[in-house]
Amino acid sequence: MNVKMLSRIIGLTVLLTAAFMAVPLLLALVDGEPNNVAAYGVTMGLMAVFGLALFLFSRNGDRTFYAQEGFAATGLSWVVMSLFGALPFCIGGEIPHYIDALFEIISGFTTTGASILSDVEALSRCNIYWRSFSHWLGGMGMLVFLLAVVPEARKSAGSGMYLMRAESPGPSVGKLTPHLRQTAMILYGMYFLLTLLCVGFLLLGGMPVFDSFCIAFGTAGTGGFSIRNSGMADYSAYLQSVVTIFMFLFGVNFSLYFLLLIRQFKSVFKNEELRLYAGIAAGSILLITVNITGMYGSVREALHHAAFQVSSIMTTTGYASVDFEQWPAFSKAVLFALMFVGACAGSTAGGLKVSRVLLLLKSIRRTVRKALHPRRVQSVRMDGHVIDEETSNNVNAYLAVYCVILLLSFVVISVDGYSIGTNISAVAACFNNVGPGFELVGATGNYGHYSDFSKLVLSADMLLGRLEIFPLLVLFSPDTWSRKR
């Protein structure tokens, strides 16, 4: 384990996170809130000292690292930036209990959108901004941003790939260009431009500037922190439609946007994951529209809300245009299933990812065919390429660990005594980074009633879900900290 390089990455991540706190600090100054000015000032000072200490410690160290350092740096960086990121809420007094503040910021960074707050509108603008912006930071990934902006990333492209693989969602990660830093810059460039485009369309619909940026941050990161107690219900049908479209767009693999830019249109439209993603979304919208039409004045209104909620839940954003807890059981069952499917690999969404679901279905088909024709050579193909056995095994291992964590978390938080529906949807919503579940944690509910211990369990689920389990699990393996490669 290259401890100095590990320290360098964590130190840079902390310093970068502190720099992003300058905007909420400025908002607190403009709004004349001395408590929040002190909260962000003290937090930034602590982070600067901690980050610089780690950076200086690693100054003369070896700059190369491998899978061990990549996974450990990713897991530890997310934990450390969450521990610091919660401090402004706590020091400023708006979320005085640290466990609650930690739950809130982990929910933000992991783009989950689950909240312990019953009155979001009671927060100051600076804290509303920090909650929302944490979605944007966590959406594409802080370490991917680090690779894009730090000049030395050009010199350690091979090593940096371990960071990108550890932080980026999906069963496999590839470079868009031969240079890793250029790949990271392209990804963040597209992410930034799509976010600005979303802001522009929201402003055209008459949404206030502050609201537009906060909603766009939540949409881009597929996070879904509400800035109003009624969620998206207070906004016009036009604004809800804009968010519906952009939630779907941010659920698409960003590498496909790059292919569009270089005019490889056939590769995009032949992409199996994209086609299945669009097919599942369209089918779910149709089923829910038919099921809820009787609850609304017209088919058009039912279609509008069905499209919004399917896009929101499937992309694991978690915004709500209506209280879907009041929908029929069938519609809620469809939404619950979509929590697990998620959107595309390489997007900002959570969940299992459509690519894993597709690989699983193809593996099942291969197993059935092999049973019928044992002598025939069977292979799993995706987009015309044969999927190697290692990738298939990794997907199977991921699904196995995923199910174990889901079950254990459900059993553990059940100690609090809430209903099975509340607990299983809470775990599913946190682990898949969706946010709202059903019953007490539904669209109009929150997680504030859970005990501190359960909040920590659900916070761990959010981190495990966003980092796709292994970057955190490896921290507890002795092999991670050994000198052997």
Short mmCIF file of C-alpha atoms in Angstrom, two decimals:
data_model
loop_
_atom_site.label_atom_id
_atom_site.label_comp_id
_atom_site.label_asym_id
_atom_site.label_seq_id
_atom_site.Cartn_x
_atom_site.Cartn_y
_atom_site.Cartn_z
CA MET A 1 0.00 0.00 0.00
CA ASN A 2 1.40 3.36 -1.10
CA VAL A 3 0.31 5.37 1.97
CA LYS A 4 1.77 8.64 0.72
CA MET A 5 -0.12 8.52 -2.57
CA LEU A 6 -3.27 7.52 -0.69
CA SER A 7 -2.79 10.56 1.59
CA ARG A 8 -2.22 12.81 -1.42
CA ILE A 9 -5.49 11.81 -3.09
CA ILE A 10 -7.52 12.19 0.12
CA GLY A 11 -5.85 15.53 0.86
CA LEU A 12 -6.62 16.91 -2.61
CA THR A 13 -10.23 15.70 -2.35
CA VAL A 14 -10.69 17.46 1.00
CA LEU A 15 -9.12 20.70 -0.32
CA LEU A 16 -11.32 20.61 -3.41
CA THR A 17 -14.46 20.04 -1.32
CA ALA A 18 -13.48 22.97 0.91
CA ALA A 19 -13.07 25.20 -2.16
CA PHE A 20 -16.62 24.39 -3.27
CA MET A 21 -17.91 25.64 0.11
CA ALA A 22 -16.97 29.18 -0.93
CA VAL A 23 -20.34 29.66 -2.66
CA PRO A 24 -22.54 28.80 0.36
CA LEU A 25 -20.18 30.93 2.49
CA LEU A 26 -20.78 33.85 0.11
CA LEU A 27 -24.56 33.27 0.26
CA ALA A 28 -24.41 33.33 4.06
CA LEU A 29 -22.50 36.64 3.92
CA VAL A 30 -24.98 38.18 1.45
CA ASP A 31 -27.97 37.04 3.54
CA GLY A 32 -26.40 38.36 6.76
CA GLU A 33 -26.27 35.07 8.67
CA PRO A 34 -23.31 35.20 11.10
CA ASN A 35 -23.92 31.67 12.42
CA ASN A 36 -23.69 30.17 8.95
CA VAL A 37 -20.74 32.39 7.99
CA ALA A 38 -18.91 31.03 11.03
CA ALA A 39 -20.06 27.46 10.27
CA TYR A 40 -18.69 27.45 6.72
CA GLY A 41 -15.62 29.47 7.66
CA VAL A 42 -14.64 27.11 10.48
CA THR A 43 -15.33 24.03 8.35
CA MET A 44 -13.26 25.35 5.44
CA GLY A 45 -10.43 26.18 7.84
CA LEU A 46 -10.44 22.69 9.36
CA MET A 47 -10.54 21.10 5.91
CA ALA A 48 -7.69 23.31 4.68
CA VAL A 49 -5.49 22.29 7.62
CA PHE A 50 -6.35 18.60 7.26
CA GLY A 51 -5.99 18.57 3.46
CA LEU A 52 -2.71 20.48 3.44
CA ALA A 53 -1.26 18.25 6.15
CA LEU A 54 -1.98 15.15 4.06
CA PHE A 55 -0.74 16.84 0.89
CA LEU A 56 2.54 17.96 2.48
CA PHE A 57 3.05 14.53 4.04
CA SER A 58 2.88 13.00 0.56
CA ARG A 59 5.01 15.66 -1.15
CA ASN A 60 8.10 13.52 -1.76
CA GLY A 61 6.33 10.18 -2.11
CA ASP A 62 5.98 7.78 -5.01
CA ARG A 63 3.17 8.94 -7.35
CA THR A 64 2.23 5.54 -8.79
CA PHE A 65 -0.55 3.40 -7.40
CA TYR A 66 -2.54 0.31 -8.25
CA ALA A 67 -5.93 -1.27 -7.58
CA GLN A 68 -5.32 -1.39 -3.81
CA GLU A 69 -4.74 2.35 -3.58
CA GLY A 70 -7.49 3.11 -6.11
CA PHE A 71 -10.21 1.33 -4.13
CA ALA A 72 -8.92 2.52 -0.74
CA ALA A 73 -8.56 6.14 -1.91
CA THR A 74 -12.08 6.15 -3.33
CA GLY A 75 -13.71 4.65 -0.24
CA LEU A 76 -11.79 6.78 2.26
CA SER A 77 -12.17 10.01 0.25
CA TRP A 78 -15.95 9.68 0.20
CA VAL A 79 -16.08 8.93 3.93
CA VAL A 80 -13.77 11.82 4.86
CA MET A 81 -15.48 14.42 2.66
CA SER A 82 -18.84 13.34 4.14
CA LEU A 83 -17.55 13.70 7.71
CA PHE A 84 -16.40 17.25 6.95
CA GLY A 85 -19.31 18.10 4.65
CA ALA A 86 -21.81 17.62 7.49
CA LEU A 87 -20.13 20.15 9.79
CA PRO A 88 -21.73 23.38 8.44
CA PHE A 89 -25.24 22.05 9.13
CA CYS A 90 -24.22 21.12 12.66
CA ILE A 91 -22.06 24.13 13.60
CA GLY A 92 -24.60 26.58 12.18
CA GLY A 93 -27.32 24.98 14.30
CA GLU A 94 -29.85 24.26 11.54
CA ILE A 95 -29.29 20.50 11.90
CA PRO A 96 -27.80 20.45 15.41
CA HIS A 97 -27.50 16.67 15.80
CA TYR A 98 -24.33 15.47 14.01
CA ILE A 99 -25.74 12.04 13.01
CA ASP A 100 -28.67 13.79 11.31
CA ALA A 101 -26.30 16.21 9.56
CA LEU A 102 -24.09 13.30 8.46
CA PHE A 103 -27.10 11.39 7.09
CA GLU A 104 -28.18 14.49 5.17
CA ILE A 105 -24.82 15.18 3.52
CA ILE A 106 -24.12 11.52 2.73
CA SER A 107 -27.54 11.47 1.10
CA GLY A 108 -26.42 14.51 -0.88
CA PHE A 109 -23.00 13.30 -2.02
CA THR A 110 -24.33 9.84 -2.91
CA THR A 111 -27.18 11.48 -4.89
CA THR A 112 -29.78 9.65 -2.81
CA GLY A 113 -32.01 12.52 -1.72
CA ALA A 114 -33.30 10.85 1.46
CA SER A 115 -33.80 13.45 4.18
CA ILE A 116 -34.36 13.65 7.93
CA LEU A 117 -35.98 17.09 7.56
CA SER A 118 -39.72 17.67 7.89
CA ASP A 119 -39.47 21.37 6.97
CA VAL A 120 -36.91 21.94 4.22
CA GLU A 121 -38.01 25.54 3.74
CA ALA A 122 -36.79 26.38 7.27
CA LEU A 123 -33.19 26.00 6.07
CA SER A 124 -31.10 29.02 5.06
CA ARG A 125 -30.33 29.56 1.39
CA CYS A 126 -26.68 28.67 1.95
CA ASN A 127 -27.58 25.27 3.40
CA ILE A 128 -30.22 24.57 0.75
CA TYR A 129 -27.56 25.35 -1.86
CA TRP A 130 -24.94 23.11 -0.19
CA ARG A 131 -27.41 20.19 0.02
CA SER A 132 -28.33 20.57 -3.65
CA PHE A 133 -24.79 21.17 -4.90
CA SER A 134 -23.58 18.06 -3.08
CA HIS A 135 -25.72 16.11 -5.57
CA TRP A 136 -23.88 17.68 -8.48
CA LEU A 137 -20.47 16.94 -6.95
CA GLY A 138 -21.36 13.33 -6.21
CA GLY A 139 -23.15 12.71 -9.50
CA MET A 140 -20.16 12.40 -11.79
CA GLY A 141 -17.76 11.81 -8.90
CA MET A 142 -15.34 14.01 -6.99
CA LEU A 143 -12.31 11.90 -7.95
CA VAL A 144 -13.24 12.02 -11.63
CA PHE A 145 -13.33 15.82 -11.24
CA LEU A 146 -9.93 15.62 -9.56
CA LEU A 147 -8.54 13.74 -12.55
CA ALA A 148 -9.96 16.43 -14.84
CA VAL A 149 -8.53 19.47 -13.07
CA VAL A 150 -5.23 18.30 -11.55
CA PRO A 151 -2.40 18.73 -14.11
CA GLU A 152 -0.38 15.81 -12.76
CA ALA A 153 -3.19 13.45 -13.80
CA ARG A 154 -1.63 13.58 -17.25
CA LYS A 155 1.50 11.92 -15.87
CA SER A 156 -0.31 9.12 -14.03
CA ALA A 157 -3.02 8.11 -16.48
CA GLY A 158 -2.48 4.39 -15.95
CA SER A 159 -2.73 4.75 -12.18
CA GLY A 160 -5.66 7.18 -12.42
CA MET A 161 -7.71 4.57 -14.26
CA TYR A 162 -7.95 2.65 -10.98
CA LEU A 163 -9.64 5.69 -9.42
CA MET A 164 -12.10 6.04 -12.28
CA ARG A 165 -12.98 2.35 -12.19
CA ALA A 166 -13.52 2.46 -8.43
CA GLU A 167 -15.76 5.55 -8.49
CA SER A 168 -17.64 5.25 -11.80
CA PRO A 169 -20.85 3.17 -11.80
CA GLY A 170 -21.32 0.08 -13.92
CA PRO A 171 -19.82 -3.37 -14.53
CA SER A 172 -16.98 -1.99 -16.65
CA VAL A 173 -15.37 1.39 -17.33
CA GLY A 174 -13.42 2.45 -20.39
CA LYS A 175 -11.60 5.56 -21.61
CA LEU A 176 -13.22 7.76 -24.28
CA THR A 177 -9.77 8.86 -25.48
CA PRO A 178 -6.25 7.44 -25.03
CA HIS A 179 -5.59 10.08 -22.34
CA LEU A 180 -7.37 9.62 -19.02
CA ARG A 181 -7.32 13.30 -18.07
CA GLN A 182 -8.88 14.18 -21.42
CA THR A 183 -11.57 11.53 -20.82
CA ALA A 184 -12.36 13.03 -17.39
CA MET A 185 -12.49 16.54 -18.88
CA ILE A 186 -14.85 15.41 -21.65
CA LEU A 187 -17.16 13.70 -19.13
CA TYR A 188 -17.30 16.75 -16.87
CA GLY A 189 -17.63 19.07 -19.85
CA MET A 190 -20.73 17.24 -21.08
CA TYR A 191 -22.06 17.06 -17.51
CA PHE A 192 -21.58 20.82 -17.06
CA LEU A 193 -23.17 21.73 -20.40
CA LEU A 194 -26.20 19.49 -19.85
CA THR A 195 -26.65 21.04 -16.40
CA LEU A 196 -26.53 24.56 -17.87
CA LEU A 197 -29.02 23.50 -20.54
CA CYS A 198 -31.36 22.25 -17.82
CA VAL A 199 -31.00 25.55 -15.93
CA GLY A 200 -31.78 27.46 -19.13
CA PHE A 201 -35.02 25.59 -19.82
CA LEU A 202 -36.11 26.00 -16.19
CA LEU A 203 -35.47 29.75 -16.36
CA LEU A 204 -37.52 29.95 -19.57
CA GLY A 205 -40.44 28.48 -17.62
CA GLY A 206 -40.30 31.24 -15.04
CA MET A 207 -38.54 29.36 -12.25
CA PRO A 208 -36.51 31.68 -9.96
CA VAL A 209 -32.74 31.66 -10.56
CA PHE A 210 -31.85 30.12 -7.19
CA ASP A 211 -34.51 27.41 -7.57
CA SER A 212 -33.37 26.69 -11.14
CA PHE A 213 -29.80 25.97 -10.12
CA CYS A 214 -30.76 23.88 -7.08
CA ILE A 215 -33.30 21.81 -9.05
CA ALA A 216 -30.82 21.42 -11.93
CA PHE A 217 -28.12 20.20 -9.52
CA GLY A 218 -30.52 17.56 -8.18
CA THR A 219 -31.62 16.59 -11.69
CA ALA A 220 -28.08 16.37 -13.09
CA GLY A 221 -26.78 14.32 -10.18
CA THR A 222 -30.04 12.31 -10.15
CA GLY A 223 -30.21 13.19 -6.45
CA GLY A 224 -33.59 14.81 -5.92
CA PHE A 225 -33.22 16.88 -2.75
CA SER A 226 -36.36 19.00 -2.63
CA ILE A 227 -36.04 22.70 -1.85
CA ARG A 228 -39.76 22.97 -1.07
CA ASN A 229 -41.86 20.97 1.37
CA SER A 230 -44.24 20.01 -1.45
CA GLY A 231 -41.42 18.78 -3.68
CA MET A 232 -42.00 19.48 -7.39
CA ALA A 233 -45.79 19.71 -6.95
CA ASP A 234 -45.73 23.53 -6.64
CA TYR A 235 -44.13 24.01 -10.04
CA SER A 236 -45.95 24.22 -13.38
CA ALA A 237 -46.54 21.30 -15.72
CA TYR A 238 -43.94 22.79 -18.10
CA LEU A 239 -41.25 22.86 -15.41
CA GLN A 240 -42.11 19.32 -14.33
CA SER A 241 -41.85 18.20 -17.97
CA VAL A 242 -38.41 19.80 -18.32
CA VAL A 243 -37.23 17.93 -15.23
CA THR A 244 -38.78 14.68 -16.55
CA ILE A 245 -36.82 14.93 -19.80
CA PHE A 246 -33.52 15.87 -18.17
CA MET A 247 -33.80 13.17 -15.51
CA PHE A 248 -34.08 10.65 -18.34
CA LEU A 249 -31.14 12.23 -20.20
CA PHE A 250 -28.88 12.12 -17.14
CA GLY A 251 -29.75 8.43 -16.81
CA VAL A 252 -28.08 7.70 -20.16
CA ASN A 253 -24.47 6.49 -20.36
CA PHE A 254 -22.37 9.61 -20.94
CA SER A 255 -20.11 7.77 -23.36
CA LEU A 256 -23.08 7.68 -25.76
CA TYR A 257 -23.19 11.50 -25.79
CA PHE A 258 -19.53 11.44 -26.74
CA LEU A 259 -20.36 9.07 -29.61
CA LEU A 260 -23.04 11.52 -30.74
CA LEU A 261 -20.47 14.33 -30.70
CA ILE A 262 -18.13 12.35 -32.96
CA ARG A 263 -21.12 11.45 -35.19
CA GLN A 264 -21.22 7.72 -34.51
CA PHE A 265 -25.02 7.70 -34.58
CA LYS A 266 -25.43 4.03 -35.48
CA SER A 267 -23.42 2.92 -32.45
CA VAL A 268 -25.69 4.98 -30.20
CA PHE A 269 -29.00 3.76 -31.57
CA LYS A 270 -27.83 0.14 -31.68
CA ASN A 271 -26.71 0.25 -28.05
CA GLU A 272 -28.56 -2.56 -26.29
CA GLU A 273 -28.53 -0.97 -22.85
CA LEU A 274 -30.00 2.29 -24.15
CA ARG A 275 -32.74 0.46 -26.01
CA LEU A 276 -33.68 -1.63 -22.97
CA TYR A 277 -33.54 1.48 -20.74
CA ALA A 278 -35.93 3.35 -23.04
CA GLY A 279 -38.13 0.25 -23.43
CA ILE A 280 -38.48 -0.33 -19.68
CA ALA A 281 -39.26 3.36 -19.12
CA ALA A 282 -41.86 3.49 -21.90
CA GLY A 283 -43.51 0.24 -20.79
CA SER A 284 -43.65 1.36 -17.16
CA ILE A 285 -45.14 4.73 -18.10
CA LEU A 286 -47.84 3.01 -20.16
CA LEU A 287 -48.73 0.53 -17.40
CA ILE A 288 -48.93 3.19 -14.69
CA THR A 289 -50.89 5.60 -16.90
CA VAL A 290 -53.56 2.96 -17.50
CA ASN A 291 -53.62 2.13 -13.78
CA ILE A 292 -53.99 5.71 -12.46
CA THR A 293 -56.10 7.37 -15.17
CA GLY A 294 -59.21 7.13 -12.98
CA MET A 295 -57.50 9.23 -10.28
CA TYR A 296 -56.97 12.23 -12.57
CA GLY A 297 -59.12 14.42 -14.77
CA SER A 298 -57.66 13.20 -18.05
CA VAL A 299 -55.37 10.64 -19.64
CA ARG A 300 -52.95 13.48 -20.41
CA GLU A 301 -52.60 14.40 -16.72
CA ALA A 302 -52.17 10.75 -15.73
CA LEU A 303 -49.51 10.33 -18.45
CA HIS A 304 -47.72 13.46 -17.25
CA HIS A 305 -47.42 12.25 -13.65
CA ALA A 306 -46.64 8.66 -14.69
CA ALA A 307 -43.80 9.86 -16.94
CA PHE A 308 -42.42 12.12 -14.21
CA GLN A 309 -42.40 9.43 -11.51
CA VAL A 310 -41.05 6.67 -13.76
CA SER A 311 -38.23 8.94 -14.92
CA SER A 312 -37.61 10.04 -11.32
CA ILE A 313 -37.54 6.57 -9.75
CA MET A 314 -35.80 4.70 -12.58
CA THR A 315 -33.00 7.25 -12.72
CA THR A 316 -32.98 7.15 -8.88
CA THR A 317 -33.52 10.92 -8.71
CA GLY A 318 -36.43 10.81 -6.29
CA TYR A 319 -38.31 14.01 -7.12
CA ALA A 320 -42.09 13.80 -6.71
CA SER A 321 -44.75 15.71 -8.67
CA VAL A 322 -47.54 14.04 -6.66
CA ASP A 323 -47.86 11.89 -3.56
CA PHE A 324 -47.44 8.53 -5.30
CA GLU A 325 -48.08 6.81 -1.97
CA GLN A 326 -51.78 7.34 -2.83
CA TRP A 327 -51.48 5.44 -6.11
CA PRO A 328 -52.86 1.89 -6.52
CA ALA A 329 -50.71 -1.03 -5.34
CA PHE A 330 -49.85 -2.06 -8.92
CA SER A 331 -48.35 1.35 -9.78
CA LYS A 332 -46.34 1.37 -6.56
CA ALA A 333 -45.11 -2.16 -7.31
CA VAL A 334 -43.85 -0.99 -10.71
CA LEU A 335 -42.03 1.95 -9.09
CA PHE A 336 -40.56 -0.36 -6.45
CA ALA A 337 -39.18 -2.66 -9.17
CA LEU A 338 -37.69 0.33 -11.00
CA MET A 339 -35.77 1.27 -7.84
CA PHE A 340 -33.68 -1.86 -8.29
CA VAL A 341 -33.23 -1.67 -12.06
CA GLY A 342 -31.87 1.87 -12.10
CA ALA A 343 -30.66 3.58 -15.28
CA CYS A 344 -27.61 3.07 -17.50
CA ALA A 345 -24.05 2.32 -16.44
CA GLY A 346 -21.82 5.36 -16.90
CA SER A 347 -24.65 7.73 -15.94
CA THR A 348 -25.17 9.58 -12.66
CA ALA A 349 -27.95 7.19 -11.58
CA GLY A 350 -27.90 4.47 -8.92
CA GLY A 351 -29.52 1.04 -8.76
CA LEU A 352 -28.24 -2.18 -10.27
CA LYS A 353 -27.93 -0.55 -13.73
CA VAL A 354 -29.69 -1.72 -16.88
CA SER A 355 -26.45 -3.23 -18.23
CA ARG A 356 -26.22 -5.62 -15.27
CA VAL A 357 -29.88 -6.57 -15.63
CA LEU A 358 -29.29 -7.20 -19.33
CA LEU A 359 -26.19 -9.33 -18.65
CA LEU A 360 -28.11 -11.26 -16.01
CA LEU A 361 -30.99 -11.99 -18.41
CA LYS A 362 -28.56 -13.09 -21.12
CA SER A 363 -26.69 -15.30 -18.64
CA ILE A 364 -29.97 -16.96 -17.63
CA ARG A 365 -30.79 -17.55 -21.30
CA ARG A 366 -27.33 -19.07 -21.86
CA THR A 367 -27.77 -21.37 -18.86
CA VAL A 368 -31.14 -22.59 -20.17
CA ARG A 369 -29.74 -23.19 -23.66
CA LYS A 370 -26.71 -24.97 -22.23
CA ALA A 371 -29.01 -27.29 -20.29
CA LEU A 372 -30.86 -28.14 -23.50
CA HIS A 373 -27.75 -28.32 -25.70
CA PRO A 374 -24.79 -29.20 -23.42
CA ARG A 375 -22.32 -29.73 -26.29
CA ARG A 376 -23.03 -26.45 -28.03
CA VAL A 377 -20.67 -23.53 -27.29
CA GLN A 378 -22.70 -20.78 -25.66
CA SER A 379 -21.48 -17.20 -25.20
CA VAL A 380 -23.00 -14.00 -23.87
CA ARG A 381 -22.82 -11.10 -26.30
CA MET A 382 -23.55 -7.43 -25.76
CA ASP A 383 -23.46 -4.86 -28.56
CA GLY A 384 -21.86 -7.51 -30.76
CA HIS A 385 -18.99 -8.20 -28.36
CA VAL A 386 -18.49 -11.43 -26.42
CA ILE A 387 -18.62 -10.79 -22.68
CA ASP A 388 -15.66 -12.48 -21.01
CA GLU A 389 -16.14 -14.89 -18.13
CA GLU A 390 -14.50 -12.52 -15.64
CA THR A 391 -17.07 -9.78 -16.30
CA SER A 392 -19.94 -12.27 -15.97
CA ASN A 393 -18.50 -13.60 -12.71
CA ASN A 394 -18.06 -10.06 -11.39
CA VAL A 395 -21.71 -9.27 -12.13
CA ASN A 396 -22.84 -12.45 -10.37
CA ALA A 397 -20.62 -11.68 -7.35
CA TYR A 398 -21.94 -8.12 -7.22
CA LEU A 399 -25.55 -9.34 -7.26
CA ALA A 400 -24.85 -11.86 -4.50
CA VAL A 401 -23.23 -9.28 -2.19
CA TYR A 402 -25.95 -6.77 -3.13
CA CYS A 403 -28.69 -9.17 -1.95
CA VAL A 404 -26.85 -10.01 1.28
CA ILE A 405 -26.38 -6.34 2.23
CA LEU A 406 -29.99 -5.54 1.33
CA LEU A 407 -31.30 -8.36 3.53
CA LEU A 408 -28.97 -7.64 6.47
CA SER A 409 -29.79 -3.93 6.44
CA PHE A 410 -33.52 -4.66 6.40
CA VAL A 411 -33.21 -7.00 9.39
CA VAL A 412 -31.03 -4.57 11.37
CA ILE A 413 -33.22 -1.46 10.98
CA SER A 414 -36.34 -3.52 11.75
CA VAL A 415 -35.25 -3.26 15.41
CA ASP A 416 -36.79 0.24 15.38
CA GLY A 417 -40.23 -1.36 15.11
CA TYR A 418 -41.60 0.18 11.92
CA SER A 419 -43.61 -1.76 9.33
CA ILE A 420 -42.06 -4.14 6.83
CA GLY A 421 -43.16 -1.86 3.98
CA THR A 422 -41.46 1.17 5.52
CA ASN A 423 -38.24 -0.70 6.34
CA ILE A 424 -37.77 -2.62 3.10
CA SER A 425 -38.52 0.45 0.98
CA ALA A 426 -36.19 2.57 3.16
CA VAL A 427 -33.31 0.14 2.62
CA ALA A 428 -34.07 -0.22 -1.10
CA ALA A 429 -34.36 3.55 -1.53
CA CYS A 430 -31.08 4.24 0.30
CA PHE A 431 -29.05 1.35 -1.14
CA ASN A 432 -30.19 2.16 -4.69
CA ASN A 433 -29.73 5.92 -4.07
CA VAL A 434 -33.38 6.69 -4.85
CA GLY A 435 -34.36 8.67 -1.74
CA PRO A 436 -38.11 8.33 -1.15
CA GLY A 437 -39.62 4.93 -0.45
CA PHE A 438 -43.14 4.10 0.69
CA GLU A 439 -45.29 4.57 3.78
CA LEU A 440 -43.38 6.59 6.44
CA VAL A 441 -40.48 7.28 4.05
CA GLY A 442 -42.69 8.04 1.05
CA ALA A 443 -42.89 11.18 -1.09
CA THR A 444 -44.30 13.25 1.79
CA GLY A 445 -42.39 11.48 4.58
CA ASN A 446 -38.80 11.50 5.81
CA TYR A 447 -36.21 9.42 7.69
CA GLY A 448 -36.10 11.54 10.84
CA HIS A 449 -38.03 9.00 12.93
CA TYR A 450 -35.31 6.33 12.68
CA SER A 451 -32.84 5.83 15.54
CA ASP A 452 -29.26 7.09 15.24
CA PHE A 453 -28.04 3.53 14.74
CA SER A 454 -30.49 2.90 11.88
CA LYS A 455 -29.53 6.23 10.30
CA LEU A 456 -25.88 5.13 10.33
CA VAL A 457 -26.85 1.79 8.75
CA LEU A 458 -28.83 3.58 6.04
CA SER A 459 -25.97 6.07 5.55
CA ALA A 460 -23.60 3.13 5.01
CA ASP A 461 -26.10 1.69 2.52
CA MET A 462 -26.08 4.97 0.59
CA LEU A 463 -22.28 4.96 0.36
CA LEU A 464 -22.19 1.27 -0.56
CA GLY A 465 -24.79 1.84 -3.26
CA ARG A 466 -23.11 4.89 -4.79
CA LEU A 467 -19.63 3.32 -4.82
CA GLU A 468 -21.05 -0.06 -5.85
CA ILE A 469 -20.03 -1.89 -2.69
CA PHE A 470 -16.43 -2.99 -3.23
CA PRO A 471 -14.47 0.30 -2.70
CA LEU A 472 -15.85 0.32 0.85
CA LEU A 473 -15.70 -3.42 1.52
CA VAL A 474 -12.02 -3.61 0.56
CA LEU A 475 -11.20 -1.21 3.41
CA PHE A 476 -11.91 -4.08 5.80
CA SER A 477 -9.70 -6.58 3.95
CA PRO A 478 -6.15 -7.16 5.30
CA ASP A 479 -4.96 -7.67 1.71
CA THR A 480 -5.76 -4.02 0.95
CA TRP A 481 -3.21 -2.80 3.47
CA SER A 482 -0.48 -5.34 2.70
CA ARG A 483 2.60 -4.55 0.61
CA LYS A 484 1.91 -7.39 -1.79
CA ARG A 485 0.46 -6.63 -5.23
#
